[in-house]
Coordinates of C-alpha atoms and ligand atoms in Angstrom, one line a residue:
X1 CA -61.7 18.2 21.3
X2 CA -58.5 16.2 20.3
X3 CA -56.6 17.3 17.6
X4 CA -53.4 15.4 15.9
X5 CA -52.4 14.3 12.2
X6 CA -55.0 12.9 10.1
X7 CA -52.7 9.6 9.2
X8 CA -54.1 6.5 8.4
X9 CA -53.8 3.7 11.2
X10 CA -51.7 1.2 11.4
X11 CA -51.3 -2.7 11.4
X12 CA -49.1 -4.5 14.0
X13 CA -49.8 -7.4 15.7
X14 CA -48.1 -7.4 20.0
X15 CA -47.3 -10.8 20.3
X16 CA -47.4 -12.6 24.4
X17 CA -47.3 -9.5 26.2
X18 CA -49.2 -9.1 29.6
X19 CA -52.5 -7.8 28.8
X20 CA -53.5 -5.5 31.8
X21 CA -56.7 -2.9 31.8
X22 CA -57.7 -2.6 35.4
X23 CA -61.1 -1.4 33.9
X24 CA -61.7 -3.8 31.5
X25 CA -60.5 -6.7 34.0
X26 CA -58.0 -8.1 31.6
X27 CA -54.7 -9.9 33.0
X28 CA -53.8 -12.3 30.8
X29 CA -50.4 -13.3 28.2
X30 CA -52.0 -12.7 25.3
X31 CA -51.6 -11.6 21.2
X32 CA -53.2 -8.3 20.4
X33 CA -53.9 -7.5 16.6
X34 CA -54.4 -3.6 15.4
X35 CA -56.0 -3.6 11.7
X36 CA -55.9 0.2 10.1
X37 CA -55.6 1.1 13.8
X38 CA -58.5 -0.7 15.5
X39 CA -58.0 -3.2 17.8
X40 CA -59.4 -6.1 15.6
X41 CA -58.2 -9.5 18.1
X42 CA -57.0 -10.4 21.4
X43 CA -56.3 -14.0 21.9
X44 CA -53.1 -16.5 21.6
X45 CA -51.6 -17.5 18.3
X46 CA -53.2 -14.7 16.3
X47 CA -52.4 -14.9 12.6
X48 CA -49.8 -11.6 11.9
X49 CA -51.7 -11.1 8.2
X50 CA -48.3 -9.5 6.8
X51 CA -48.9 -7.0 9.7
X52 CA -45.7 -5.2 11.2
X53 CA -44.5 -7.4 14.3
X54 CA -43.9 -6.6 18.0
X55 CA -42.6 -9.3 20.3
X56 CA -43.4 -8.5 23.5
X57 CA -42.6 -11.0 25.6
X58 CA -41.9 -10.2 29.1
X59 CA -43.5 -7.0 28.5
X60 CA -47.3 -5.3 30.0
X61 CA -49.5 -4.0 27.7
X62 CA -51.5 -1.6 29.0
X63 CA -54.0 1.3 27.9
X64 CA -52.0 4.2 27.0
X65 CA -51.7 7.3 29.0
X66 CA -53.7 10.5 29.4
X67 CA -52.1 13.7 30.8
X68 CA -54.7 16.2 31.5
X69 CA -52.2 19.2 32.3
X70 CA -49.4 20.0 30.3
X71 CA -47.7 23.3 29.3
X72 CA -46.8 23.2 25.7
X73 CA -45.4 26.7 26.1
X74 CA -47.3 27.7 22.2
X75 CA -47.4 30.5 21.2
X76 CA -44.8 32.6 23.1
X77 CA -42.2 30.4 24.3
X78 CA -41.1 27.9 21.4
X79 CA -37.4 27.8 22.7
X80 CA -38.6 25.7 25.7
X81 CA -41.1 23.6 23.7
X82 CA -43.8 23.3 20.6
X83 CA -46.7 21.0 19.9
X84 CA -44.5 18.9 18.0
X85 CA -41.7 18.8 20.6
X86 CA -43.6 18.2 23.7
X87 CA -46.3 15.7 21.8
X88 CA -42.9 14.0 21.2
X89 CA -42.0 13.8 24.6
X90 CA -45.5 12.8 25.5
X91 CA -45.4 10.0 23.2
X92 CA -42.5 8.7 24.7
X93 CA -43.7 8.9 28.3
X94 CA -46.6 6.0 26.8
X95 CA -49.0 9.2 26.2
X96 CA -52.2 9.0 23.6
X97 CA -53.8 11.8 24.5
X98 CA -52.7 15.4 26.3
X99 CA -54.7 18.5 27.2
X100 CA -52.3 21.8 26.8
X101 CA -53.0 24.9 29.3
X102 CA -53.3 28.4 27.7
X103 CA -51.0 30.4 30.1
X104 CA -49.4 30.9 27.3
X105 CA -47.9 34.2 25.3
X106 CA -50.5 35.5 23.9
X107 CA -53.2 33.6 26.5
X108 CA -55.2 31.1 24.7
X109 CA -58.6 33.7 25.0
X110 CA -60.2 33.8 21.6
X111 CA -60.9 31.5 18.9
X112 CA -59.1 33.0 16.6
X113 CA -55.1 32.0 18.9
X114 CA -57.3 28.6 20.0
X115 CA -57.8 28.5 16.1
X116 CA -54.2 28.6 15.0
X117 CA -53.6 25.9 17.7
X118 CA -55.5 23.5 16.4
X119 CA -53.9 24.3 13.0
X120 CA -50.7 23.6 14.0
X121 CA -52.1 20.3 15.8
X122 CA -52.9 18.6 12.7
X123 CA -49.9 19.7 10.7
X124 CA -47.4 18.7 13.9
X125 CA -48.7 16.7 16.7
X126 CA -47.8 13.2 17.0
X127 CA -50.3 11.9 19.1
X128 CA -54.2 13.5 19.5
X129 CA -53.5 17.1 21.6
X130 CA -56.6 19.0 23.3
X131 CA -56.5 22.8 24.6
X132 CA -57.9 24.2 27.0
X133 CA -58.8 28.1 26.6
X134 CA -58.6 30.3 29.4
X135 CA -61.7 31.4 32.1
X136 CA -61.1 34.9 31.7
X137 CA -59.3 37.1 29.0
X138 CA -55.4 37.4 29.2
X139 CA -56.2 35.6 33.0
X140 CA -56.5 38.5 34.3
X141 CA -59.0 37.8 36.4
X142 CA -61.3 40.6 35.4
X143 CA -63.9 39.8 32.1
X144 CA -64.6 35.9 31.2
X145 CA -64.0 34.8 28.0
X146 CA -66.6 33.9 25.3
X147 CA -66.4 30.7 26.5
X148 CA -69.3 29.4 24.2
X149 CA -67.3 30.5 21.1
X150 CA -64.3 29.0 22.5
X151 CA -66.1 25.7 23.1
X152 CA -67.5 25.8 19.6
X153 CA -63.4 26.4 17.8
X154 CA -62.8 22.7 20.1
X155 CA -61.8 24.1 23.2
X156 CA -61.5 21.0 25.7
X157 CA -62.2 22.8 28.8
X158 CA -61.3 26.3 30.9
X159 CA -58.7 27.5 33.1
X160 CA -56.7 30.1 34.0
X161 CA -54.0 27.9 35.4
X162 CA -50.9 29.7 36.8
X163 CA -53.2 32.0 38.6
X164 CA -56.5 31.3 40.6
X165 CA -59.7 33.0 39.8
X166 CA -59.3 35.5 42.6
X167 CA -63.1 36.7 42.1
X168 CA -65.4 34.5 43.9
X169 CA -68.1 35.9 42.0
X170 CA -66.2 35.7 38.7
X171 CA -65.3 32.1 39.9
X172 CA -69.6 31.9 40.1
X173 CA -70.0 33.3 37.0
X174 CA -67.8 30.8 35.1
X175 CA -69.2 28.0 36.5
X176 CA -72.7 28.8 35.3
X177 CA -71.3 29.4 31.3
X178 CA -69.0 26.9 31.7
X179 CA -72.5 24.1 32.4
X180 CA -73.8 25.9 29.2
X181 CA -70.6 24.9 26.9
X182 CA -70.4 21.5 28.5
X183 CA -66.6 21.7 29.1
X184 CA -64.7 21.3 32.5
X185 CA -63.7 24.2 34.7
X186 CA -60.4 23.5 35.8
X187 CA -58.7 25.0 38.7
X188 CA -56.0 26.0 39.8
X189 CA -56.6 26.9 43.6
X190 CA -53.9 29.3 44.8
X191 CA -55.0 32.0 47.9
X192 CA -52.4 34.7 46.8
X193 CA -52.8 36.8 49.4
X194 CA -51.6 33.8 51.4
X195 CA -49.2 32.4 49.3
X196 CA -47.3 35.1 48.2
X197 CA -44.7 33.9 46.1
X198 CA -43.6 31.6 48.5
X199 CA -40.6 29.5 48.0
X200 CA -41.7 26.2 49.4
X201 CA -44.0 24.7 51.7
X202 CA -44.3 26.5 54.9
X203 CA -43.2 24.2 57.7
X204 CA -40.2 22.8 59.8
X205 CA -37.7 22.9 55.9
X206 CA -38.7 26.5 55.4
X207 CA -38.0 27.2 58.7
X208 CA -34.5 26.0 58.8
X209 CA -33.8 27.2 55.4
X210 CA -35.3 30.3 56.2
X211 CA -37.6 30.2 53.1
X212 CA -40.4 33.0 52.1
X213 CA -43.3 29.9 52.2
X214 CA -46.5 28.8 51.1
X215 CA -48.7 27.3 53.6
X216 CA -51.1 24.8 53.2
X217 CA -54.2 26.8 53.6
X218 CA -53.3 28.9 51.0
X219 CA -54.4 26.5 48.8
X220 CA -57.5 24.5 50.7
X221 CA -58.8 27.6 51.2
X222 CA -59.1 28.1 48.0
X223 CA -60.4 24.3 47.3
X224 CA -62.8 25.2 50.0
X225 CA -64.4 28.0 47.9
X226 CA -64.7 26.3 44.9
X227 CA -66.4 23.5 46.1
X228 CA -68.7 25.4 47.7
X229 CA -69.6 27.9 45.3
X230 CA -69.7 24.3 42.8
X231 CA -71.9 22.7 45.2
X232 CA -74.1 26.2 45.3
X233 CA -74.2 26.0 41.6
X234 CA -74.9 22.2 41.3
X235 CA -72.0 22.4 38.1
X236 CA -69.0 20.1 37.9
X237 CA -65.3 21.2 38.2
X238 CA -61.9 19.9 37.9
X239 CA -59.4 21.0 40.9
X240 CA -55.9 20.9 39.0
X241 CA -52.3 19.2 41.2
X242 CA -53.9 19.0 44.9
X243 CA -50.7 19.0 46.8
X244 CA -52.3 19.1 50.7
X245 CA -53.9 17.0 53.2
X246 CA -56.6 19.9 53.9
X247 CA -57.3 20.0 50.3
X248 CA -58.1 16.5 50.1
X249 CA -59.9 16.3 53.1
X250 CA -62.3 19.1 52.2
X251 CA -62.3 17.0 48.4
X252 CA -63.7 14.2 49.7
X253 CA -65.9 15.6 51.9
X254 CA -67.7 17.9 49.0
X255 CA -67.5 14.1 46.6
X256 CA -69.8 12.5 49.8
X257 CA -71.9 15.3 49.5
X258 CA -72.7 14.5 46.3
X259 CA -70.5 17.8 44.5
X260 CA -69.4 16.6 40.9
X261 CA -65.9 17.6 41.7
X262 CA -63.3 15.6 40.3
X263 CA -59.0 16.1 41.2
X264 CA -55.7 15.5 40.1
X265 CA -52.2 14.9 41.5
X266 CA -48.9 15.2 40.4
X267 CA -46.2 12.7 40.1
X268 CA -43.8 14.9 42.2
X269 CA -46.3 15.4 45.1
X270 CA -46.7 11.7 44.9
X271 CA -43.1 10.9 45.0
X272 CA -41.8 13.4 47.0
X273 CA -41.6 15.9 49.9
X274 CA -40.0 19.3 51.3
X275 CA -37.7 17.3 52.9
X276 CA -35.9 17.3 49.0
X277 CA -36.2 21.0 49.0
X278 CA -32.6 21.0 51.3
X279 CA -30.7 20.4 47.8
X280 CA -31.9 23.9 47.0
X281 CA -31.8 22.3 43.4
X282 CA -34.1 24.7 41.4
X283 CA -35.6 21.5 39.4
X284 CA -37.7 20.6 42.7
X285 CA -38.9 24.8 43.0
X286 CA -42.8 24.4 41.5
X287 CA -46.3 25.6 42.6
X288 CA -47.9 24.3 44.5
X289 CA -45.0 23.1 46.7
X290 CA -43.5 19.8 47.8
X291 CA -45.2 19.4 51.2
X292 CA -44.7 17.5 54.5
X293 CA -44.9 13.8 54.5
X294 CA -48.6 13.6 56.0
X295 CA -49.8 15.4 52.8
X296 CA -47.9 12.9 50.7
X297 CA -49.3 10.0 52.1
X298 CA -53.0 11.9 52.1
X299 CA -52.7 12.5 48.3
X300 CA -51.1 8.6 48.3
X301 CA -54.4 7.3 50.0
X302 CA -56.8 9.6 48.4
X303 CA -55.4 7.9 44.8
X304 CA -55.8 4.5 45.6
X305 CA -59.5 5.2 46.9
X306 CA -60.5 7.3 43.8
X307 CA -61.4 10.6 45.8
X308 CA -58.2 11.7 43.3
X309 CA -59.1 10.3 40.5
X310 CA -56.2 11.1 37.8
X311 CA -52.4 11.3 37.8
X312 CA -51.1 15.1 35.7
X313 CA -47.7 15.9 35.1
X314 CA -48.3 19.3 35.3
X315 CA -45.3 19.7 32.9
X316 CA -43.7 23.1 33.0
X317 CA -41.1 23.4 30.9
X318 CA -38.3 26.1 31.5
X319 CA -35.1 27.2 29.7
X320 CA -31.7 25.9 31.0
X321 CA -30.3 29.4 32.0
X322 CA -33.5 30.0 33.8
X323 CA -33.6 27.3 36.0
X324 CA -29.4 27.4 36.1
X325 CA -29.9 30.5 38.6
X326 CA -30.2 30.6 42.7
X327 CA -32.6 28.6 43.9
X328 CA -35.1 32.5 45.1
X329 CA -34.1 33.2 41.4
X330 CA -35.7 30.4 39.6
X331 CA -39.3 29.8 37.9
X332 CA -42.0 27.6 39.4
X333 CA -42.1 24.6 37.2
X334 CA -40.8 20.8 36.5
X335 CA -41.2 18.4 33.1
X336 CA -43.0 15.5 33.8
X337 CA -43.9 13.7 30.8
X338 CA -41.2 11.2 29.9
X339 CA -40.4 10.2 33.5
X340 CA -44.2 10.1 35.0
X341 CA -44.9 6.4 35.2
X342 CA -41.1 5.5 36.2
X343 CA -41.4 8.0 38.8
X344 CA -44.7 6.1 40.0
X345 CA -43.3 2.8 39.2
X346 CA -40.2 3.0 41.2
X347 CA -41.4 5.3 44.1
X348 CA -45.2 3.9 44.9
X349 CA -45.5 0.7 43.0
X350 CA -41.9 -1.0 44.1
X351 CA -42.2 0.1 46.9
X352 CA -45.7 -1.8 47.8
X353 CA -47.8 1.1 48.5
X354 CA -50.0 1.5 45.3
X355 CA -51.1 -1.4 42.9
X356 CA -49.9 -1.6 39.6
X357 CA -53.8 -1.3 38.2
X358 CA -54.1 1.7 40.4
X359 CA -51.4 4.0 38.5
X360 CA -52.8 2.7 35.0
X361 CA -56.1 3.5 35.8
X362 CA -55.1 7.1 37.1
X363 CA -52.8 7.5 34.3
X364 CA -55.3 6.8 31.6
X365 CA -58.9 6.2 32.5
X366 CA -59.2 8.6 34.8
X367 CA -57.7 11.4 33.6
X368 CA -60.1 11.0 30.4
X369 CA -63.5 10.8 32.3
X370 CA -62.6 13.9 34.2
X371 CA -62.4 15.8 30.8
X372 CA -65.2 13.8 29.1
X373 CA -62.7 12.1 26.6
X374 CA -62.9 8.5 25.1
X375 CA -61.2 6.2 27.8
X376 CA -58.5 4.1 26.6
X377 CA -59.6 0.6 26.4
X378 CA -58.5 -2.5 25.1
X379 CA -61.5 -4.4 23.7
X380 CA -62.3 -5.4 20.1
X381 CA -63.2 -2.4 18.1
X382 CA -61.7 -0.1 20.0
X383 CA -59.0 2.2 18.5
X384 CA -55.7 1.3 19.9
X385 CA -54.4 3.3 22.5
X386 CA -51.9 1.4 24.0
X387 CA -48.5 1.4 25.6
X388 CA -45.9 -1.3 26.4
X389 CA -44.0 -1.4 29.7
X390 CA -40.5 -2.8 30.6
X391 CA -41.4 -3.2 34.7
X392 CA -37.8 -4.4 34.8
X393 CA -35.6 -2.4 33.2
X394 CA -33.2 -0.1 35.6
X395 CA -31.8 3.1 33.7
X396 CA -30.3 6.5 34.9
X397 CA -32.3 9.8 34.1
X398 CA -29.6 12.3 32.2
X399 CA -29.7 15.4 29.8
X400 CA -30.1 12.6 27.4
X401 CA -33.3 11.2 28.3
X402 CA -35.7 13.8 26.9
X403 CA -37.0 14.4 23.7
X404 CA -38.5 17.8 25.0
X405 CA -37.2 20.7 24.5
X406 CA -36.7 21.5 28.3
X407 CA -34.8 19.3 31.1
X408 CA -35.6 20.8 34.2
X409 CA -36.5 17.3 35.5
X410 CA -36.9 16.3 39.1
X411 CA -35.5 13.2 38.5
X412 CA -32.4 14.1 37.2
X413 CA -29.6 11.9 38.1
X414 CA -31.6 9.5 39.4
X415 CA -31.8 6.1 38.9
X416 CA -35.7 4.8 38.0
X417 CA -37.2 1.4 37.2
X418 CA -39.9 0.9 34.6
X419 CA -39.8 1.7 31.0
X420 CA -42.0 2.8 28.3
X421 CA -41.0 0.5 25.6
X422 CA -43.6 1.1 22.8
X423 CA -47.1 3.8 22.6
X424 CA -49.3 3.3 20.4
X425 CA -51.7 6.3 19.9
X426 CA -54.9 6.9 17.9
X427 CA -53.5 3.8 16.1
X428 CA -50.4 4.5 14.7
X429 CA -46.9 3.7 16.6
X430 CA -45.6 6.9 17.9
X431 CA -42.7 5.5 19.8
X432 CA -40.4 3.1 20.0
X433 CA -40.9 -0.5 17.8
Ligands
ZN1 ZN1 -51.2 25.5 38.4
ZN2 ZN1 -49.9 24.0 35.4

């Protein structure tokens, strides 16, 4: 389902870094030795064997990151970013793994586009990349796809993100092929009716701005209905960036129940509410909305007790003179994938409300079980997938910062801590040294 260059791995040897995987229960300063790109030792004074050296020292090692939403904006839109430009940018964010949505010009809705992808994977990516293929053809909300097809050409799941599936018996339908393929459903829960374009969140900001908004209940409602038609069905699904207290509350309620349904949430929701949205900066316009500070700290509490389960940049990337435009004027949509775990670093972990173990486990194992991937671990014999983190260094977030193609960042300007010295994906270094 993951697709990247078909390199040899590598052999380094990370010497006295802080070995941390919450899952595995590691927290220790310890050596870590890769052979051809397996994780071949973990203990104090390993031999280096002639292996390439990285002193870490001062430094957590931790499993590498998985982002389970990202817009790689292929085919259609290569001026705002490729496979090679945002797998790039993902490897420098501490990323091993990535899952790309097919809104994308032509929709990814055959095998024969999903096809080409995955071509284009293996000559360009530069760490493992997965797609998903859409639910139904050119998300238009009207046929489904041929999904088993699509799941045979290495689909890694279905959505029609950007747009919900408006037909609750469409929606049904899906779910019932979608058990057949084995691949996740993914949603993106959106009432449009309800919604309708809206500019921000709909409360006391939009009010004084004076704001065409997007209430809350546009999108639990929404949540509502899939979990119920998911429970109906007895099949799994993935809701994609909750951003609502209501949302969460009917999440958790369906998990108690016993529905499979597994969620994810963004770093700007995390970090962030409409409160921001008085800058009228068009880098802080995306959908779903920055809401009131009751859903942040719902989506906050729902992380740290696994109803939410993984952390998705949902990166959007958007050309310069399209976001450069009055706030009304500009497209839904922020990067996210170089500045994700400084964001959560500096604006949850500093700050005492999240754990440390809690963001690396969202960031990596997580997001990987929801999607059925390998989970990043860092145990003898396991393929190294890991990322080192400078929890101390201070920098400012410019034009410069990015290796995408796009810099319509949220965090521009800004000042994070928490750096992503080194990634190591599917055993090779893919960033930094
Ligand atoms: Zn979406
Ligand atoms: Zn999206």
């Amino acid at each position: 389902m993951l697709f990247g260059k078909d390199a040899p791995g590598e052999n380094i040897v990370v010497r006295g870094a802080r070995v941390l995987d919450p899952v595995q229960g590691v927290d220790a300063i310890l050596d870590l030795r890769v052979d051809g790109g397996v994780i071949a030792a973990l203990g104090t004074g390993l031999d280096t064997n002639a292996h390439r050296i990285i002193d870490a020292q001062g430094l957590v090692l931790a499993p590498a990151f998985v982002d389970p939403h990202v817009h790689l904006r292929t085919p259609g839109r290569e001026d705002e970013e490729t496979i090679a430009s945002g797998t790039a940018a993902a490897a420098a964010g501490g990323y091993c793994a990535i899952l790309a949505m097919p809104n994308t010009d032509p929709v990814v809705d055959c095998a024969a586009t999903l096809g080409s992808l995955v071509e284009t994977a293996r000559a360009e990516a530069e760490i493992p990349v997965g797609f998903l293929a859409s639910i139904t053809k050119g998300q238009a909300g009207l046929e489904l796809t041929e999904m088993g097809e699509l799941a045979q050409a290495g689909a890694a799941g279905f959505t029609d993100d950007g747009v919900p599936v408006t037909s609750a018996a469409l929606m049904r339908r899906a779910l019932q092929y979608g058990s057949v393929t084995g691949r996740r459903i993914a949603l993106h829960c959106e009432e449009l009716t309800l919604s309708r374009d809206g500019q921000m969140h709909e409360g006391e900001v939009s009010a004084e701005l004076g704001f065409t908004a997007y209430p809350s209940v546009a999108e639990s409602l929404m949540v509502e209905r899939d979990l119920a038609l998911a429970a109906y069905e007895r099949q799994p699904l993935h809701l994609l960036h909750l951003s609502a207290w209501e949302s969460v509350q009917a999440l958790r309620r369906a998990r108690a129940e016993g529905v499979q349904a597994t969620a994810e949430v963004t770093p700007h929701h995390l970090c962030r509410t409409d409160e921001a949205m008085r800058s009228l900066d068009p880098n802080l316009k995306m959908n779903p909305p920055l809401r009131a500070a009751s859903d942040r700290t719902a989506l906050v509490e729902a992380l740290k007790d696994g109803t939410i389960t993984a952390i998705a940049t949902d990166h959007a990337p958007h050309a310069r003179h399209e976001k450069e435009v009055p706030f009304e004027a500009a497209p839904f949509g922020v990067t996210g994938l170089e500045t994700a775990f400084a964001a959560l670093f500096t604006n949850l972990v500093e700050p005492g409300l999240v754990p440390l173990e809690t963001i690396l486990e969202r960031m990596s194992a997580g997001p990987a079980r929801a999607y059925g991937l390998d989970e990043p671990r860092i145990v003898v014999g396991a393929t190294a997938n890991v990322v080192l983190l400078d929890l101390k260094a201070s920098y400012r977030i410019t034009d410069d910062s990015f290796r995408s193609r796009s810099v319509n960042s949220w965090l521009l300007g800004e000042t994070v801590k928490g750096r992503v010295r080194t990634t190591i994906a599917a055993g090779r270094l893919v960033y930094g040294a």
